[in-house]
XYZ file of C-alpha atoms in Angstrom:
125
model
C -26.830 43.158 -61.989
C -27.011 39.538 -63.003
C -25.616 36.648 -62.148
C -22.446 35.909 -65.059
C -22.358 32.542 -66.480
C -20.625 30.189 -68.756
C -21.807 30.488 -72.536
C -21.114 28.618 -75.877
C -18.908 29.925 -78.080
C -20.165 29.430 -81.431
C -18.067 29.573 -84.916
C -21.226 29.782 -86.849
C -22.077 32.479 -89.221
C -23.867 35.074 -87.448
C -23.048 34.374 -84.133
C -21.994 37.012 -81.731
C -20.226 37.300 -78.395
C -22.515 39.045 -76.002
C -21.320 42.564 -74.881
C -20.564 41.144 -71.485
C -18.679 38.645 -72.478
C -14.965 37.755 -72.563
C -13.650 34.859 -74.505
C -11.795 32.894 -72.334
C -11.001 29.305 -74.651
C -7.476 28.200 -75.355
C -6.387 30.722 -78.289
C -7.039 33.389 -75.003
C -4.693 34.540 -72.354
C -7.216 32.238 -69.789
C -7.001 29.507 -71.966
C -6.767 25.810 -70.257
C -3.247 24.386 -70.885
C -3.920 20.758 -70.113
C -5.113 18.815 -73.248
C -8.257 16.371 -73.518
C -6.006 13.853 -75.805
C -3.681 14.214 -72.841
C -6.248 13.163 -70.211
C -7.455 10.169 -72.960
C -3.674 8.924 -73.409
C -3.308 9.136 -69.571
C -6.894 7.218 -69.188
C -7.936 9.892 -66.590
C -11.500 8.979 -66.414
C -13.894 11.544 -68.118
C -11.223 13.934 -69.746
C -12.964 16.851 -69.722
C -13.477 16.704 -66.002
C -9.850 15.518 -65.273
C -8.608 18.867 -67.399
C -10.734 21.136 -65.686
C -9.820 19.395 -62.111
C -6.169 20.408 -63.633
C -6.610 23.329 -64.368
C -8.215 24.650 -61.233
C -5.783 22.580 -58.920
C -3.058 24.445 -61.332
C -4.345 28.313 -60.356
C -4.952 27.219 -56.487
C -1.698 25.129 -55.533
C 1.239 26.690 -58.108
C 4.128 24.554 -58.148
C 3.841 23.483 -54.247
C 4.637 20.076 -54.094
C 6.369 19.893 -57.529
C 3.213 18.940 -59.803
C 2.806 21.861 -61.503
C 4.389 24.674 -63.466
C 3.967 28.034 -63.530
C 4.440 28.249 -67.507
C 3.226 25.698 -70.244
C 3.836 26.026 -73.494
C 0.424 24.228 -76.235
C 2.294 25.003 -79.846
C 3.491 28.420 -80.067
C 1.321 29.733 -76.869
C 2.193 29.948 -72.921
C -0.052 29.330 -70.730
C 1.047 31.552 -67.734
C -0.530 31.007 -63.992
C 0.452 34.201 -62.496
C -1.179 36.500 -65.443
C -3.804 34.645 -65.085
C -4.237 35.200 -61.241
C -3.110 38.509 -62.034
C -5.949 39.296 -64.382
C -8.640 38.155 -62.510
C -10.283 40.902 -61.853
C -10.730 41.629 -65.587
C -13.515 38.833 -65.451
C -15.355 40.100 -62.294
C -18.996 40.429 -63.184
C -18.197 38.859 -66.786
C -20.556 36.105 -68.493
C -17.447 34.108 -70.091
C -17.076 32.069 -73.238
C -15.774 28.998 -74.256
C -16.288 26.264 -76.715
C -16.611 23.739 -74.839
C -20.438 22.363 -74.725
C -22.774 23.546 -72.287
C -23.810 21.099 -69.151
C -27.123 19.549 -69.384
C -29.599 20.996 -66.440
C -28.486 19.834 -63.161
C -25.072 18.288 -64.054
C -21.623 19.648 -63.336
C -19.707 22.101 -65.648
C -16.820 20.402 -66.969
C -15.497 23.588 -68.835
C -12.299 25.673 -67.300
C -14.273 28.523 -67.629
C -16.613 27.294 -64.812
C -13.411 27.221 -62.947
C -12.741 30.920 -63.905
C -16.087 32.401 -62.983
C -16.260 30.841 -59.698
C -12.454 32.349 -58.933
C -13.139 35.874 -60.388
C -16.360 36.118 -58.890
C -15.570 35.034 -54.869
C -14.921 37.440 -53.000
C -11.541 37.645 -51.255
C -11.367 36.552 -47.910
C-alpha cells in the first residue's frame, strides 16, 4: 500500500479525482472553516498558514480554554468538529483533495488537508 498524500483539485475540463481519493475542500463535510480574507483582515502573517494552524489547533484543543467552537457556520454550511473527529477513519489510507495549491519540494503544506492526513493516518496511542 502507498503512502496517501495531498493532491490538487482541479476544476478543469477533464480532470478526475483519483479512485482513492476523497475531496476534502470547504463545500465538504472536512472542509476548513476559518477564512483566508479572515486571516488577511486580522494581519495573521501568511494566511494560509495561520488557517491551517486554526484549523488543526481547532480539531486538537475543542473549546478548552474558550477559543474555539465546536460549530461554525461559512454561508449556509456548518463546519462541525466532532463529525469531523468522528469521521476520521473514513480518510485512513486516503490520498485527499483540495484546491488549495500544492507546496513546492521541500516546503511546508499550508493546506488543511495536510492537517487531515497526518490525523487520520497516526495511529492511536
Amino acid at each position: 500500500m502507498t503512502t496517501p498524500h495531498r493532491i490538487q483539485r482541479r476544476r478543469t475540463k477533464g480532470w478526475r479525482k483519483p479512485d482513492n481519493a476523497v475531496i476534502v475542500s470547504r463545500p465538504s463535510r472536512f472542509g476548513n472553516p476559518f477564512l483566508i480574507k479572515d486571516a488577511v483582515e486580522a494581519e495573521m502573517g501568511n494566511p494560509h498558514s495561520a488557517c491551517t494552524q486554526l484549523y488543526s489547533e481547532w480539531l486538537r484543543v475543542g473549546t478548552e480554554g474558550g477559543w474555539y467552537q465546536e460549530t461554525y457556520r461559512v454561508g449556509r454550511q456548518v463546519f462541525d468538529r466532532r463529525r469531523v473527529l468522528d469521521e476520521l477513519h473514513l480518510l485512513r489510507g486516503k490520498d485527499l483533495a483540495c484546491t488549495c495549491p500544492l507546496p513546492e519540494p521541500g516546503q511546508p503544506d499550508h493546506c488543511h488537508a495536510a492537517v487531515l492526513l497526518n490525523l487520520a493516518n497516526t495511529p492511536a496511542a
